[in-house]
Short mmCIF file of C-alpha atoms in Angstrom, two decimals:
data_model
loop_
_atom_site.label_atom_id
_atom_site.label_comp_id
_atom_site.label_asym_id
_atom_site.label_seq_id
_atom_site.Cartn_x
_atom_site.Cartn_y
_atom_site.Cartn_z
CA MET H 10 17.78 -12.20 8.51
CA ALA H 11 16.60 -9.18 6.56
CA ALA H 12 18.94 -6.31 5.89
CA PRO H 13 18.14 -3.22 8.00
CA GLN H 14 17.02 -1.19 4.98
CA ARG H 15 14.50 -3.91 4.05
CA LEU H 16 13.19 -4.46 7.56
CA PHE H 17 10.44 -1.86 7.21
CA ASP H 18 9.51 -2.52 3.59
CA ILE H 19 5.84 -1.52 3.37
CA ARG H 20 4.95 -4.87 1.77
CA ARG H 21 6.32 -6.70 4.80
CA VAL H 22 4.42 -4.47 7.24
CA ILE H 23 1.10 -4.69 5.37
CA GLY H 24 1.49 -8.43 4.75
CA GLY H 25 2.29 -9.04 8.41
CA LEU H 26 -0.76 -7.11 9.57
CA PHE H 27 -3.00 -9.00 7.14
CA LEU H 28 -1.56 -12.30 8.41
CA VAL H 29 -2.06 -11.42 12.08
CA TYR H 30 -5.64 -10.25 11.60
CA GLY H 31 -6.32 -13.17 9.26
CA VAL H 32 -5.27 -15.66 11.93
CA ILE H 33 -7.46 -13.92 14.51
CA LEU H 34 -10.51 -13.92 12.23
CA THR H 35 -9.96 -17.50 11.09
CA VAL H 36 -9.80 -18.76 14.66
CA THR H 37 -12.84 -16.67 15.56
CA GLY H 38 -14.68 -18.06 12.54
CA LEU H 39 -13.88 -21.61 13.53
CA LEU H 40 -15.18 -21.00 17.05
CA ASP H 41 -18.35 -19.07 16.10
CA ASP H 42 -21.55 -20.37 17.65
CA SER H 43 -24.82 -20.88 15.80
CA HIS H 44 -26.15 -17.49 16.97
CA ALA H 45 -23.26 -15.60 15.35
CA ILE H 46 -23.63 -17.61 12.15
CA GLY H 47 -27.39 -16.96 12.16
CA LYS H 48 -26.80 -13.20 12.44
CA ALA H 49 -24.76 -13.42 9.23
CA GLU H 50 -27.60 -15.29 7.48
CA GLY H 51 -25.84 -18.64 7.67
CA VAL H 52 -22.49 -17.50 6.31
CA ARG H 53 -19.36 -18.02 8.40
CA ILE H 54 -18.24 -14.50 7.58
CA ASN H 55 -15.35 -14.41 10.08
CA LEU H 56 -13.93 -17.64 8.70
CA TRP H 57 -14.15 -16.58 5.04
CA THR H 58 -12.82 -13.10 5.73
CA GLY H 59 -9.96 -14.56 7.77
CA ILE H 60 -9.02 -16.97 4.99
CA ALA H 61 -9.11 -14.13 2.45
CA MET H 62 -6.87 -12.00 4.68
CA LEU H 63 -4.42 -14.89 5.05
CA VAL H 64 -4.24 -15.21 1.26
CA VAL H 65 -3.71 -11.47 0.77
CA GLY H 66 -1.10 -11.31 3.55
CA GLY H 67 0.70 -14.32 2.12
CA ALA H 68 0.70 -12.68 -1.32
CA PHE H 69 2.29 -9.52 0.10
CA VAL H 70 4.99 -11.46 1.94
CA LEU H 71 5.66 -13.64 -1.11
CA TRP H 72 5.86 -10.53 -3.32
CA GLU H 73 8.38 -8.97 -0.93
CA ARG H 74 10.47 -12.16 -0.92
CA LEU H 75 10.45 -12.68 -4.68
CA ARG H 76 11.04 -9.03 -5.69
CA PRO H 77 13.06 -7.37 -2.92
CA SER H 78 13.58 -3.64 -3.19
CA ASP H 79 17.10 -2.36 -3.66
CA ALA H 80 18.59 -0.06 -1.07
CA PRO H 81 19.45 3.40 -2.36
CA ALA H 82 23.10 3.90 -3.25
CA PRO H 83 25.04 6.02 -0.78
CA SER H 84 25.50 9.62 -1.80
CA THR H 85 28.98 10.70 -2.94
CA GLU H 86 28.31 14.40 -2.47
CA GLU H 87 30.05 16.41 0.19
CA PRO H 88 27.64 17.65 2.84
CA SER H 89 27.02 21.37 2.52
CA GLU H 90 27.21 23.61 5.54
#
């Protein structure tokens, strides 16, 4: 489990969003009918965009796992009033 200070690392949030939307677009691209493919001039644009988003999201999550950010050291100063 991730430490609380790393839970909201921006790389994890962005990577997670890319992965979620990538899965949605990939499934949509696999289920596209011929009319939707024809509107995109024969390119399965949802499928290719979904795959690209999965790759980018995976890269963000991998980056966060391989190079975790360090938590800031606690302050030793006395709080001022």
